[in-house]
Structures are given as structure tokens and as C-alpha cells.
Amino acid sequence: MMSGSDKGAFYITTPIYYVNDKPHIGHAYTTLACDVLARFKRLDGFDVNFLTGTDEHGQKVESSAEKAGIDPQLFTDRVSQNFRDLTQICNYSNDDFIRTTEERHKIACQKLWKVLEDKGYIYLGSYAGWYAVRDEAFYTETELTKSADGKFIAPTGAEVEWVEEPSYFFKLSAFEEPLLKLYEEQPDFIGPDSRRNEVISFVKGGLRDLSVSRTTFKWGVSVPGNDEHIMYVWLDALTNYLTAVGYPDEGTAAYKKFWPADLHMVGKDIVRFHAVYWPAFLMAADLPLPKRIFAHGWWTNEGQKISKSLGNTIDPLALIEQFGLDQVRYFMLREVPFGKDGDYSTRAMISRVNGDLANDIGNLAQRVLSMVFKNCDGKIPDHGAFTAEDQELLAKAGGLLEKMRNDFDKQSFHRGLESVWEVISLANKYVDEQAPWTLRKTDPPRMGTVLYVLCEVIRQIAVLLQPVMPQSMEKMLDQLSLSVDQRGFQTLGIPLVSGTEISKPEGIFPRYVEEE
């Protein structure tokens, strides 16, 4: 894929995925959004660093490994591999894959701890409170509800237990004002607005010092100078974003180029850790803050909340097998406004595959390129002067990059795609109105111009859709005989050369036919 660095660096991260289970639709969704943005930025001339990986420490992993009767490291090796496999199968273009069990990460965590301790932000005390093993998080009494059988339940639905143990604390309370000032001065620091408001309200409710170590289990990064304590999994996990660019060595080329991160993409359930704890740790360590944190919504399945107990989790690999990889990639970013909750339904998927892909863009490319192949000696035709209709369609296609840039920079992927489909729809309408099959008999030069305009519009659309559907758009650009160096966004303004031979067009988006 084309990559340039004339526009500077762009560092984007997924959350690191917790390895106590196999990958599901939520993991695929977050990484897909990052992949699309990373590919978009590369094509737009940025030097991109796209990071994903796995979070492998904590009590949950220790007990899952125990249950499986294997060593925690062996357990995490196996499960982490599932996430690495997912990146291959879904065609993600990540530049690095980090695991929190790596030595480079342990060094970074212990260094950050020492810095926080030396600056007086970490102290030893003792902790007593409600803890949810599933969430690796502490909750106050006011946040809990009681289940029918008298157990206390966290807002996430996880059971909590009362924990008392010695613990190191981070002076989170010292950061209430600095954090509120940050949110006010940088309104784009957290997106979307609903999450921003939620975080502001949480911080305004008052911040208490955060317990940052545990002594009741051993699977984690040990606290420097006190092996009895293991670092709280979130302090360990969040540090991965620094580890991957070379921290604690702030002199490395990667650190200088890529830190601070441009975007941390997360699910809405972990926005608090990223938008409250993480900037507070960084402020305390005098390190630059990331530029933006964006939290997307959750999927439901055919209107039902997804849960293991209901057995309705969505396996991304099964979806890909059924509908095709690029079809699933497109559906996930087009169906739901990114940032809101969305519902997966087979009907909606089939409608996108057959409507948007097979009928709209697939049919447009297939019929136009077939006409060129058949009626223009298999070459991009010559064109005469452009009419007002020709110019209008070309201008609409020419304006897409700017629209997509603006939408993608706000993580509004569905909007960017809507704009492209408006142009596809106009192009289909233009074919019907201009009727090149009739012009073939009545006005062959005009037919050439009409087909030229359409080929040019298809080229622009295919170049712009590469980040979302890389394999399909590669095929479409191959059919137009465009070389690899003619596929970056900087080439959008360079029109097709008449006389270029094209290959025999083949359908790219087959219709999905339901089995009887």
C-alpha cells in the first residue's frame, strides 16, 4: 500500500484486548475502524503507526489459566494468537502487535511507576472496598445494586466482592481540576459528545485516589522495589501505548515521531480509564497527552443484547465466511453511526450486500467497463468537450476527498460513506439518462465522452474506497489498469489517460443468495 510522510505522522491505537476469551464482533469492530483510518491516512500522505495487541495480566487471566490447568504464560500465548490471527483474516494493516507479557512492556511499566513514585504521586496505604474481578475495577457502594439472591452487582452486571489488602495508591484526587480544564480547553479530546459529557460529570462528582496495586494474585508486572505487590492491571495496560513507541527511551525516532498518539479508539465501557486515569497518569509523569479518545457503541444481535449466557455472540469469522470480508467491513462502518449503539441483523446485512454493493457500485462498474471493453476496443475512450451534466458529475466525484477527510477525522465513517454512495447513485442515474447504448448508433464520439466520464468517476470512487474494502477496490483499480503508484489520494486530480487498455471486466460484488 502507498505510504508517504509528506503530511507528518499519525499514531492510532486500538485498546489492547483482554485474553480471557476468544475474539468477538466488538474486537473486530474497533480494530476495523482503526484499520480504515490508518489506511485512509497512509493514502493521504501520512506516516502512520497503527497499534493493536493483547492485555495479558490480572486476576481473571490467572484464574482462567488455573481452570484450564495450564501455566498463565502458555494460556496467554494461545489466546493472544487468536487475536493475531483475527488481524490476518480481517486484513488489518497494523504496524505493530503488542503483548503486555513482553519484556519491553515490563520495562516501560516499571519506569513509569518509578517516575510517578519519585514525583510523589504514588504512596503505600491499605485498601478496603468492592472489587469486580470481571471488570478488574473497584466500585463505590452507591454504584452497586443487589441481585435477587442478595449478591452485590456492579453497574456492568459483574459480581463484586469485598476486598481488604495493603495497596499502593495513585493521587488521582489531585487531578480533578487539571482534567476539567483539559476537557474545557480541548473539546475534541473526547468523542462523541455523549461520552464527553459522561466523563465530565464523573470527574465533577469528585475523584478519589486510585488503588494501583494488588497482593492477592501474582500474574502481572511486579511493583519495583516491592515484589509482594503486582501493578493494577489498568496502569499496566494503558502504558502499552507508550511501550510501543520506545518508552522509556524518549530519544528514539519512534517516540519523537509518534508520541503523543493522535487517536485512542476504545469501546464505550472503557472510556473512563482512557479519558480520566490515563491523562492523569501522563500529567503526573510530565508526559504529553494523546490528542483524542473516541469511544464507539455496542452491537446488539437481532434486537437482543449480546451475551454469552444467551449464546448470541456474533463470531466475525463466521460472518466473513458467509458474506465475504469486504462486505462485512463495509456493513460494519456503514450500517450504524460510529459512536452509537447498533443492531446486527441478517436482513440488514443482505440488504447492504445486494443493494449498496452488488446493485449500486458493482453494477455501475460492471456495465460501464463492459461497454468500454466491447465498444471501445477495450481501451479508455477519447472524450470531446464536457457538457454541463458531465462537469457536474465529475465535480461531485472530485469533491469527495474533502468530505471524507472531514468525516473520517471525526470518526463519522457512515457519513463519509453516505457521500460516496450519493455520487454512485448520481452516476447510475447519469448512465440511464445519457444511454450510451443508444449513442453507440446515433453519436459514437458522444458515447466515448459519456463512458470516459463514468470511468473517471469509477476510478475516483475506487481510490477513495480502498481503506474500507481494500481487496475489492484493488480488483476494480486493476480492471482500470492503474499501477500501484496511481492509487494514492495525491493522484485523484490526475485524470485517466485515453487509450489505456483495460482488462476484461469481471463482477466484483456477487449477489448474496439465501439458501432455500
Short mmCIF file of C-alpha atoms in Angstrom, two decimals:
data_model
loop_
_atom_site.label_atom_id
_atom_site.label_comp_id
_atom_site.label_asym_id
_atom_site.label_seq_id
_atom_site.Cartn_x
_atom_site.Cartn_y
_atom_site.Cartn_z
CA MET A 1 0.00 0.00 0.00
CA MET A 2 1.20 3.51 -0.71
CA SER A 3 2.54 5.36 2.27
CA GLY A 4 4.05 8.80 2.35
CA SER A 5 5.16 11.09 5.10
CA ASP A 6 4.83 14.49 3.48
CA LYS A 7 1.99 15.27 5.89
CA GLY A 8 3.75 14.12 9.06
CA ALA A 9 2.99 11.32 11.48
CA PHE A 10 -0.28 9.74 12.59
CA TYR A 11 -0.40 7.32 15.55
CA ILE A 12 -3.61 5.37 16.09
CA THR A 13 -4.31 2.61 18.63
CA THR A 14 -6.98 0.05 19.44
CA PRO A 15 -7.45 -0.86 23.08
CA ILE A 16 -5.42 -3.97 23.88
CA TYR A 17 -7.81 -6.88 24.06
CA TYR A 18 -8.19 -8.93 27.18
CA VAL A 19 -7.13 -12.53 26.61
CA ASN A 20 -9.55 -14.44 28.82
CA ASP A 21 -11.79 -15.19 25.84
CA LYS A 22 -11.84 -15.54 22.04
CA PRO A 23 -12.32 -12.53 19.74
CA HIS A 24 -15.90 -11.35 19.09
CA ILE A 25 -17.64 -8.72 16.94
CA GLY A 26 -16.71 -5.88 19.33
CA HIS A 27 -12.98 -6.56 18.92
CA ALA A 28 -13.32 -6.80 15.14
CA TYR A 29 -15.31 -3.53 15.07
CA THR A 30 -12.80 -1.40 16.98
CA THR A 31 -9.83 -2.73 15.04
CA LEU A 32 -11.66 -2.30 11.72
CA ALA A 33 -12.36 1.37 12.45
CA CYS A 34 -8.66 1.91 13.25
CA ASP A 35 -7.60 -0.03 10.17
CA VAL A 36 -9.81 2.06 7.88
CA LEU A 37 -8.49 5.30 9.36
CA ALA A 38 -4.87 4.07 9.20
CA ARG A 39 -5.25 3.08 5.53
CA PHE A 40 -7.01 6.37 4.75
CA LYS A 41 -4.20 8.40 6.34
CA ARG A 42 -1.49 6.40 4.54
CA LEU A 43 -3.18 7.00 1.18
CA ASP A 44 -3.49 10.67 2.16
CA GLY A 45 0.26 11.04 2.65
CA PHE A 46 0.76 10.46 6.39
CA ASP A 47 3.42 8.30 8.02
CA VAL A 48 1.15 6.00 10.05
CA ASN A 49 1.78 3.87 13.12
CA PHE A 50 -1.21 1.60 13.81
CA LEU A 51 -1.03 -0.43 17.02
CA THR A 52 -3.14 -3.26 18.38
CA GLY A 53 -2.39 -6.08 20.80
CA THR A 54 -3.40 -8.04 23.87
CA ASP A 55 -3.74 -7.31 27.58
CA GLU A 56 -2.50 -10.42 29.34
CA HIS A 57 -2.21 -9.77 33.07
CA GLY A 58 -4.59 -9.75 36.03
CA GLN A 59 -6.63 -11.95 38.27
CA LYS A 60 -9.07 -13.04 35.55
CA VAL A 61 -6.28 -14.44 33.38
CA GLU A 62 -4.65 -16.14 36.35
CA SER A 63 -7.90 -17.91 37.29
CA SER A 64 -8.80 -18.77 33.66
CA ALA A 65 -5.36 -20.39 33.24
CA GLU A 66 -5.82 -22.26 36.51
CA LYS A 67 -9.19 -23.57 35.32
CA ALA A 68 -7.60 -24.71 32.05
CA GLY A 69 -4.88 -26.40 34.11
CA ILE A 70 -2.02 -24.61 32.35
CA ASP A 71 0.65 -22.03 33.12
CA PRO A 72 -0.63 -18.41 32.64
CA GLN A 73 2.09 -17.65 30.07
CA LEU A 74 1.13 -20.67 27.96
CA PHE A 75 -2.53 -19.71 28.32
CA THR A 76 -1.90 -16.13 27.16
CA ASP A 77 0.32 -17.34 24.28
CA ARG A 78 -2.58 -19.40 22.96
CA VAL A 79 -5.32 -16.80 23.36
CA SER A 80 -3.19 -13.90 22.14
CA GLN A 81 -2.58 -15.89 18.95
CA ASN A 82 -6.35 -15.88 18.27
CA PHE A 83 -6.26 -12.08 18.20
CA ARG A 84 -3.19 -12.08 15.98
CA ASP A 85 -4.98 -14.48 13.62
CA LEU A 86 -8.01 -12.14 13.54
CA THR A 87 -5.80 -9.30 12.26
CA GLN A 88 -4.69 -11.54 9.36
CA ILE A 89 -8.17 -12.84 8.49
CA CYS A 90 -9.77 -9.37 8.60
CA ASN A 91 -6.91 -7.87 6.56
CA TYR A 92 -5.96 -5.29 9.20
CA SER A 93 -2.84 -3.29 8.36
CA ASN A 94 -1.46 -2.84 11.89
CA ASP A 95 2.22 -1.90 12.09
CA ASP A 96 2.81 -3.49 15.49
CA PHE A 97 1.14 -6.02 17.79
CA ILE A 98 1.96 -5.57 21.44
CA ARG A 99 1.59 -8.09 24.27
CA THR A 100 1.78 -6.92 27.88
CA THR A 101 3.82 -10.02 28.78
CA GLU A 102 6.72 -8.76 26.61
CA GLU A 103 9.92 -7.62 28.32
CA ARG A 104 9.82 -4.21 26.57
CA HIS A 105 6.45 -3.60 28.23
CA LYS A 106 7.54 -4.65 31.72
CA ILE A 107 10.46 -2.18 31.47
CA ALA A 108 8.12 0.65 30.39
CA CYS A 109 5.60 -0.05 33.19
CA GLN A 110 8.21 -0.18 35.93
CA LYS A 111 9.84 3.00 34.66
CA LEU A 112 6.51 4.88 34.59
CA TRP A 113 5.79 3.63 38.14
CA LYS A 114 9.19 4.90 39.37
CA VAL A 115 8.59 8.31 37.76
CA LEU A 116 5.13 8.59 39.40
CA GLU A 117 6.55 7.46 42.75
CA ASP A 118 9.56 9.81 42.58
CA LYS A 119 7.24 12.73 41.82
CA GLY A 120 5.20 11.91 44.93
CA TYR A 121 2.04 10.67 43.17
CA ILE A 122 2.17 7.07 44.45
CA TYR A 123 2.02 6.17 48.17
CA LEU A 124 1.51 2.98 50.20
CA GLY A 125 -1.74 2.55 52.14
CA SER A 126 -4.36 -0.15 52.51
CA TYR A 127 -7.49 -0.76 50.52
CA ALA A 128 -10.91 -1.92 51.60
CA GLY A 129 -13.74 -1.86 49.07
CA TRP A 130 -15.88 -3.58 46.47
CA TYR A 131 -13.98 -5.15 43.59
CA ALA A 132 -15.26 -6.82 40.40
CA VAL A 133 -12.81 -9.43 39.14
CA ARG A 134 -14.54 -9.49 35.74
CA ASP A 135 -14.03 -5.74 35.20
CA GLU A 136 -10.71 -5.54 37.09
CA ALA A 137 -12.27 -2.43 38.68
CA PHE A 138 -13.26 -1.06 42.08
CA TYR A 139 -16.75 0.35 42.73
CA THR A 140 -18.25 2.55 45.42
CA GLU A 141 -21.25 1.37 47.42
CA THR A 142 -23.52 3.91 45.68
CA GLU A 143 -22.74 2.35 42.27
CA LEU A 144 -23.90 -1.13 43.31
CA THR A 145 -27.26 -2.88 43.14
CA LYS A 146 -28.40 -6.11 44.80
CA SER A 147 -29.33 -9.23 42.85
CA ALA A 148 -32.30 -11.47 43.75
CA ASP A 149 -30.00 -13.82 45.66
CA GLY A 150 -28.54 -10.96 47.72
CA LYS A 151 -25.24 -10.53 45.85
CA PHE A 152 -23.86 -7.07 45.12
CA ILE A 153 -23.65 -6.23 41.42
CA ALA A 154 -21.59 -3.55 39.61
CA PRO A 155 -23.22 -1.25 37.00
CA THR A 156 -21.72 -3.53 34.31
CA GLY A 157 -23.60 -6.55 35.68
CA ALA A 158 -20.43 -8.10 37.17
CA GLU A 159 -20.50 -9.57 40.69
CA VAL A 160 -18.36 -7.68 43.20
CA GLU A 161 -16.57 -8.96 46.28
CA TRP A 162 -15.32 -7.15 49.36
CA VAL A 163 -11.52 -6.84 49.26
CA GLU A 164 -9.16 -5.74 52.03
CA GLU A 165 -5.43 -5.65 51.39
CA PRO A 166 -2.36 -3.40 51.52
CA SER A 167 -2.22 -1.28 48.37
CA TYR A 168 -0.30 1.48 46.70
CA PHE A 169 -2.43 4.46 45.69
CA PHE A 170 -2.14 6.98 42.88
CA LYS A 171 -3.13 10.57 43.85
CA LEU A 172 -5.96 10.79 41.33
CA SER A 173 -7.73 13.34 43.55
CA ALA A 174 -5.02 15.88 42.66
CA PHE A 175 -6.14 15.87 39.02
CA GLU A 176 -9.79 16.85 39.23
CA GLU A 177 -9.16 20.50 38.27
CA PRO A 178 -6.44 19.81 35.64
CA LEU A 179 -8.70 17.23 33.94
CA LEU A 180 -11.74 19.53 33.86
CA LYS A 181 -9.52 22.27 32.44
CA LEU A 182 -8.27 19.85 29.77
CA TYR A 183 -11.83 18.89 28.71
CA GLU A 184 -12.84 22.55 28.56
CA GLU A 185 -9.80 23.75 26.60
CA GLN A 186 -9.81 20.79 24.21
CA PRO A 187 -13.46 20.00 23.45
CA ASP A 188 -12.37 17.40 20.87
CA PHE A 189 -10.29 15.46 23.41
CA ILE A 190 -13.19 13.02 23.97
CA GLY A 191 -15.70 11.94 21.33
CA PRO A 192 -18.56 11.57 20.78
CA ASP A 193 -20.22 14.32 22.86
CA SER A 194 -22.35 11.85 24.82
CA ARG A 195 -19.16 10.21 26.21
CA ARG A 196 -17.52 13.57 26.80
CA ASN A 197 -20.48 14.69 28.93
CA GLU A 198 -20.43 11.40 30.83
CA VAL A 199 -16.71 11.78 31.66
CA ILE A 200 -17.07 15.42 32.72
CA SER A 201 -19.93 14.52 35.02
CA PHE A 202 -17.90 11.63 36.53
CA VAL A 203 -14.92 13.92 37.26
CA LYS A 204 -17.13 16.71 38.63
CA GLY A 205 -18.59 14.12 41.01
CA GLY A 206 -15.18 14.08 42.74
CA LEU A 207 -12.13 11.88 42.23
CA ARG A 208 -10.74 9.62 44.93
CA ASP A 209 -7.21 8.27 44.97
CA LEU A 210 -6.90 5.12 42.92
CA SER A 211 -5.66 1.79 44.23
CA VAL A 212 -2.86 0.82 41.82
CA SER A 213 -1.52 -2.45 43.21
CA ARG A 214 -2.79 -5.86 44.36
CA THR A 215 -1.31 -8.53 46.61
CA THR A 216 -3.92 -11.29 46.24
CA PHE A 217 -2.56 -12.65 42.95
CA LYS A 218 0.80 -12.86 41.23
CA TRP A 219 0.15 -12.69 37.46
CA GLY A 220 1.27 -9.20 36.45
CA VAL A 221 4.13 -6.71 36.49
CA SER A 222 5.67 -6.55 39.95
CA VAL A 223 5.97 -3.17 41.66
CA PRO A 224 9.61 -2.00 41.50
CA GLY A 225 11.20 -2.41 44.92
CA ASN A 226 8.27 -4.41 46.40
CA ASP A 227 7.67 -7.83 44.84
CA GLU A 228 4.73 -8.51 47.16
CA HIS A 229 2.69 -6.11 45.00
CA ILE A 230 1.52 -6.53 41.42
CA MET A 231 0.67 -3.41 39.40
CA TYR A 232 -3.04 -2.70 38.92
CA VAL A 233 -3.92 -4.06 35.50
CA TRP A 234 -5.08 -0.70 34.12
CA LEU A 235 -1.84 1.12 34.93
CA ASP A 236 -0.04 -1.76 33.24
CA ALA A 237 -2.44 -1.96 30.25
CA LEU A 238 -2.60 1.74 29.40
CA THR A 239 1.19 2.03 29.36
CA ASN A 240 1.24 -0.19 26.24
CA TYR A 241 0.63 2.89 24.06
CA LEU A 242 3.96 4.30 25.29
CA THR A 243 5.84 0.97 25.24
CA ALA A 244 5.12 0.52 21.53
CA VAL A 245 6.90 3.75 20.56
CA GLY A 246 10.02 3.06 22.61
CA TYR A 247 9.28 4.47 26.09
CA PRO A 248 11.10 4.83 28.46
CA ASP A 249 13.68 5.92 25.88
CA GLU A 250 12.18 9.25 24.84
CA GLY A 251 15.08 9.76 22.44
CA THR A 252 14.06 7.02 19.99
CA ALA A 253 12.97 8.02 16.49
CA ALA A 254 9.60 6.30 17.02
CA TYR A 255 8.88 8.12 20.29
CA LYS A 256 9.86 11.50 18.85
CA LYS A 257 7.81 10.91 15.72
CA PHE A 258 4.67 9.28 17.12
CA TRP A 259 4.12 10.37 20.72
CA PRO A 260 1.64 11.78 21.67
CA ALA A 261 -0.86 9.46 19.98
CA ASP A 262 -3.34 11.09 17.60
CA LEU A 263 -6.22 8.79 18.48
CA HIS A 264 -7.01 6.10 21.04
CA MET A 265 -10.08 4.22 19.76
CA VAL A 266 -11.99 2.42 22.53
CA GLY A 267 -15.35 0.84 23.35
CA LYS A 268 -17.68 2.97 25.49
CA ASP A 269 -17.24 0.65 28.51
CA ILE A 270 -13.58 1.67 28.96
CA VAL A 271 -13.80 5.38 28.23
CA ARG A 272 -13.30 6.27 31.93
CA PHE A 273 -9.93 4.51 32.09
CA HIS A 274 -8.74 6.26 28.92
CA ALA A 275 -10.19 9.72 29.45
CA VAL A 276 -9.68 10.06 33.24
CA TYR A 277 -6.97 7.72 34.58
CA TRP A 278 -4.67 7.75 31.55
CA PRO A 279 -4.36 11.55 31.13
CA ALA A 280 -3.92 11.83 34.91
CA PHE A 281 -1.02 9.31 34.88
CA LEU A 282 0.57 11.18 31.97
CA MET A 283 0.12 14.61 33.57
CA ALA A 284 1.69 13.29 36.78
CA ALA A 285 4.66 11.94 34.80
CA ASP A 286 5.00 15.19 32.79
CA LEU A 287 4.40 13.33 29.53
CA PRO A 288 2.42 14.74 26.56
CA LEU A 289 -1.25 13.72 26.39
CA PRO A 290 -2.91 11.91 23.48
CA LYS A 291 -4.83 14.24 21.16
CA ARG A 292 -8.15 12.40 21.08
CA ILE A 293 -10.04 9.50 22.62
CA PHE A 294 -13.08 8.20 20.77
CA ALA A 295 -15.50 5.67 22.26
CA HIS A 296 -17.78 3.71 19.95
CA GLY A 297 -21.04 1.99 20.85
CA TRP A 298 -22.03 -1.66 21.25
CA TRP A 299 -23.73 -4.08 18.90
CA THR A 300 -26.92 -5.94 19.65
CA ASN A 301 -27.92 -9.06 17.71
CA GLU A 302 -31.33 -9.01 16.01
CA GLY A 303 -32.52 -6.55 18.67
CA GLN A 304 -31.17 -8.54 21.63
CA LYS A 305 -28.31 -7.64 23.94
CA ILE A 306 -25.32 -9.85 23.14
CA SER A 307 -24.27 -12.14 25.98
CA LYS A 308 -22.55 -15.45 26.41
CA SER A 309 -25.43 -16.75 28.54
CA LEU A 310 -27.90 -16.08 25.70
CA GLY A 311 -25.49 -17.77 23.30
CA ASN A 312 -25.96 -14.98 20.74
CA THR A 313 -22.41 -13.67 20.44
CA ILE A 314 -21.50 -12.78 16.85
CA ASP A 315 -18.42 -14.53 15.51
CA PRO A 316 -16.76 -12.19 12.98
CA LEU A 317 -15.09 -15.13 11.24
CA ALA A 318 -18.44 -16.84 10.62
CA LEU A 319 -19.84 -13.60 9.16
CA ILE A 320 -16.87 -13.25 6.82
CA GLU A 321 -17.27 -16.84 5.68
CA GLN A 322 -20.96 -16.25 4.96
CA PHE A 323 -20.89 -12.82 3.29
CA GLY A 324 -17.27 -12.05 2.31
CA LEU A 325 -14.62 -9.97 4.06
CA ASP A 326 -15.04 -6.61 2.32
CA GLN A 327 -18.82 -6.94 2.52
CA VAL A 328 -18.60 -7.32 6.32
CA ARG A 329 -16.09 -4.45 6.59
CA TYR A 330 -18.42 -2.17 4.62
CA PHE A 331 -21.54 -3.19 6.55
CA MET A 332 -19.99 -2.56 9.96
CA LEU A 333 -18.99 1.01 9.15
CA ARG A 334 -21.98 1.94 7.02
CA GLU A 335 -24.91 0.48 8.94
CA VAL A 336 -24.55 2.38 12.22
CA PRO A 337 -23.36 5.91 13.06
CA PHE A 338 -19.98 5.16 14.64
CA GLY A 339 -20.16 6.10 18.31
CA LYS A 340 -23.79 4.98 18.72
CA ASP A 341 -25.09 1.53 19.59
CA GLY A 342 -26.18 -0.52 16.60
CA ASP A 343 -28.08 -3.66 15.81
CA TYR A 344 -26.80 -6.50 13.66
CA SER A 345 -29.46 -8.25 11.62
CA THR A 346 -29.05 -10.73 8.78
CA ARG A 347 -31.71 -8.83 6.80
CA ALA A 348 -29.78 -5.56 7.07
CA MET A 349 -26.55 -7.31 6.05
CA ILE A 350 -28.16 -8.89 2.96
CA SER A 351 -29.74 -5.55 2.06
CA ARG A 352 -26.32 -3.80 2.14
CA VAL A 353 -24.58 -6.62 0.25
CA ASN A 354 -27.19 -6.84 -2.51
CA GLY A 355 -28.30 -3.19 -2.56
CA ASP A 356 -25.27 -0.98 -1.91
CA LEU A 357 -22.59 -3.34 -3.18
CA ALA A 358 -23.97 -5.68 -5.88
CA ASN A 359 -26.59 -3.30 -7.35
CA ASP A 360 -25.13 0.16 -6.81
CA ILE A 361 -21.35 0.13 -7.13
CA GLY A 362 -20.92 -3.41 -8.52
CA ASN A 363 -23.44 -2.97 -11.29
CA LEU A 364 -22.17 0.52 -12.15
CA ALA A 365 -18.59 -0.68 -12.64
CA GLN A 366 -19.60 -3.88 -14.41
CA ARG A 367 -21.90 -2.32 -17.00
CA VAL A 368 -19.69 0.71 -17.71
CA LEU A 369 -16.45 -1.28 -18.09
CA SER A 370 -18.22 -3.96 -20.15
CA MET A 371 -19.44 -1.28 -22.58
CA VAL A 372 -15.93 0.17 -22.81
CA PHE A 373 -14.41 -3.27 -23.36
CA LYS A 374 -16.95 -4.14 -26.04
CA ASN A 375 -17.41 -0.82 -27.85
CA CYS A 376 -14.08 0.99 -27.43
CA ASP A 377 -11.59 -1.74 -28.38
CA GLY A 378 -11.00 -2.47 -24.70
CA LYS A 379 -9.43 0.97 -24.17
CA ILE A 380 -10.36 4.06 -22.15
CA PRO A 381 -12.15 6.12 -24.83
CA ASP A 382 -11.24 9.57 -26.11
CA HIS A 383 -13.51 12.35 -24.94
CA GLY A 384 -14.82 15.53 -26.52
CA ALA A 385 -15.86 18.74 -24.73
CA PHE A 386 -17.70 18.06 -21.44
CA THR A 387 -21.34 19.13 -21.16
CA ALA A 388 -22.81 20.72 -18.04
CA GLU A 389 -24.05 17.25 -16.93
CA ASP A 390 -20.58 15.73 -17.41
CA GLN A 391 -18.95 18.52 -15.44
CA GLU A 392 -21.47 18.30 -12.64
CA LEU A 393 -20.86 14.57 -12.10
CA LEU A 394 -17.07 14.97 -12.33
CA ALA A 395 -17.18 17.86 -9.83
CA LYS A 396 -19.28 15.82 -7.38
CA ALA A 397 -16.74 12.98 -7.53
CA GLY A 398 -13.89 15.48 -7.25
CA GLY A 399 -15.34 16.91 -4.02
CA LEU A 400 -15.49 13.57 -2.21
CA LEU A 401 -11.97 13.52 -0.72
CA GLU A 402 -12.51 16.72 1.26
CA LYS A 403 -15.84 15.44 2.61
CA MET A 404 -14.40 12.09 3.57
CA ARG A 405 -11.40 13.70 5.25
CA ASN A 406 -13.67 15.84 7.42
CA ASP A 407 -15.96 12.93 8.32
CA PHE A 408 -13.23 10.38 8.96
CA ASP A 409 -11.30 12.84 11.15
CA LYS A 410 -14.40 12.97 13.35
CA GLN A 411 -14.76 9.17 13.16
CA SER A 412 -18.03 9.71 11.31
CA PHE A 413 -17.40 6.83 8.90
CA HIS A 414 -21.04 6.27 7.93
CA ARG A 415 -21.28 9.93 6.80
CA GLY A 416 -18.20 9.67 4.62
CA LEU A 417 -19.60 6.53 3.01
CA GLU A 418 -23.02 8.14 2.52
CA SER A 419 -21.33 10.90 0.47
CA VAL A 420 -19.67 8.31 -1.77
CA TRP A 421 -22.95 6.48 -2.31
CA GLU A 422 -24.66 9.75 -3.27
CA VAL A 423 -22.15 10.05 -6.12
CA ILE A 424 -22.58 6.36 -7.07
CA SER A 425 -26.33 6.97 -7.24
CA LEU A 426 -25.83 10.07 -9.43
CA ALA A 427 -23.51 8.07 -11.72
CA ASN A 428 -26.11 5.32 -12.12
CA LYS A 429 -28.74 7.96 -12.93
CA TYR A 430 -26.35 9.59 -15.44
CA VAL A 431 -25.86 6.24 -17.24
CA ASP A 432 -29.63 5.85 -17.63
CA GLU A 433 -30.14 9.44 -18.79
CA GLN A 434 -27.21 9.50 -21.24
CA ALA A 435 -27.99 5.99 -22.57
CA PRO A 436 -24.57 5.23 -24.11
CA TRP A 437 -26.04 2.09 -25.77
CA THR A 438 -28.25 4.39 -27.88
CA LEU A 439 -25.39 6.85 -28.53
CA ARG A 440 -23.36 3.95 -29.93
CA LYS A 441 -25.65 4.06 -33.00
CA THR A 442 -26.51 7.78 -33.11
CA ASP A 443 -23.40 9.61 -31.85
CA PRO A 444 -20.32 7.38 -31.19
CA PRO A 445 -17.99 10.29 -30.17
CA ARG A 446 -20.54 11.37 -27.52
CA MET A 447 -20.77 7.77 -26.33
CA GLY A 448 -16.97 7.86 -25.86
CA THR A 449 -17.22 11.02 -23.75
CA VAL A 450 -20.01 9.61 -21.56
CA LEU A 451 -18.08 6.38 -20.96
CA TYR A 452 -14.89 8.35 -20.26
CA VAL A 453 -16.71 10.43 -17.61
CA LEU A 454 -18.07 7.27 -15.99
CA CYS A 455 -14.67 5.52 -15.98
CA GLU A 456 -13.16 8.61 -14.36
CA VAL A 457 -15.87 8.66 -11.65
CA ILE A 458 -15.41 4.92 -11.01
CA ARG A 459 -11.65 5.49 -10.67
CA GLN A 460 -12.13 8.22 -8.06
CA ILE A 461 -14.64 6.17 -6.08
CA ALA A 462 -12.44 3.05 -6.16
CA VAL A 463 -9.39 5.02 -4.96
CA LEU A 464 -11.38 6.54 -2.09
CA LEU A 465 -12.99 3.25 -1.01
CA GLN A 466 -9.66 1.39 -0.74
CA PRO A 467 -9.42 1.89 3.05
CA VAL A 468 -12.85 0.29 3.61
CA MET A 469 -12.75 -2.51 1.02
CA PRO A 470 -9.09 -2.95 0.10
CA GLN A 471 -9.32 -6.26 -1.78
CA SER A 472 -12.40 -5.38 -3.85
CA MET A 473 -11.12 -1.93 -4.78
CA GLU A 474 -7.77 -3.38 -5.75
CA LYS A 475 -9.64 -5.56 -8.27
CA MET A 476 -11.59 -2.56 -9.55
CA LEU A 477 -8.44 -0.46 -9.98
CA ASP A 478 -6.70 -3.43 -11.66
CA GLN A 479 -9.56 -3.52 -14.19
CA LEU A 480 -8.83 0.15 -14.98
CA SER A 481 -5.13 -0.79 -15.42
CA LEU A 482 -3.95 1.66 -12.77
CA SER A 483 -0.48 0.92 -11.40
CA VAL A 484 0.15 0.85 -7.64
CA ASP A 485 1.64 4.36 -7.68
CA GLN A 486 -1.57 5.69 -9.26
CA ARG A 487 -3.72 4.76 -6.26
CA GLY A 488 -2.80 7.27 -3.57
CA PHE A 489 -5.07 10.26 -2.87
CA GLN A 490 -2.48 12.62 -4.37
CA THR A 491 -3.32 11.07 -7.78
CA LEU A 492 -7.07 11.82 -7.57
CA GLY A 493 -6.64 15.01 -9.60
CA ILE A 494 -4.77 13.23 -12.43
CA PRO A 495 -7.46 12.03 -14.86
CA LEU A 496 -7.45 8.76 -16.76
CA VAL A 497 -5.42 8.63 -19.94
CA SER A 498 -7.48 7.88 -23.04
CA GLY A 499 -6.20 4.86 -24.95
CA THR A 500 -5.17 2.96 -21.81
CA GLU A 501 -6.01 -0.72 -22.31
CA ILE A 502 -8.32 -2.18 -19.67
CA SER A 503 -8.71 -5.82 -18.72
CA LYS A 504 -11.92 -7.76 -19.33
CA PRO A 505 -14.24 -6.70 -16.50
CA GLU A 506 -15.47 -9.30 -14.02
CA GLY A 507 -18.13 -8.79 -11.36
CA ILE A 508 -16.62 -7.82 -8.01
CA PHE A 509 -19.65 -7.95 -5.71
CA PRO A 510 -21.75 -11.07 -6.27
CA ARG A 511 -25.34 -11.00 -5.04
CA TYR A 512 -25.96 -12.93 -1.84
CA VAL A 513 -28.48 -15.70 -2.48
CA GLU A 514 -30.12 -17.19 0.59
CA GLU A 515 -30.14 -20.96 0.78
CA GLU A 516 -33.61 -22.42 0.49
#
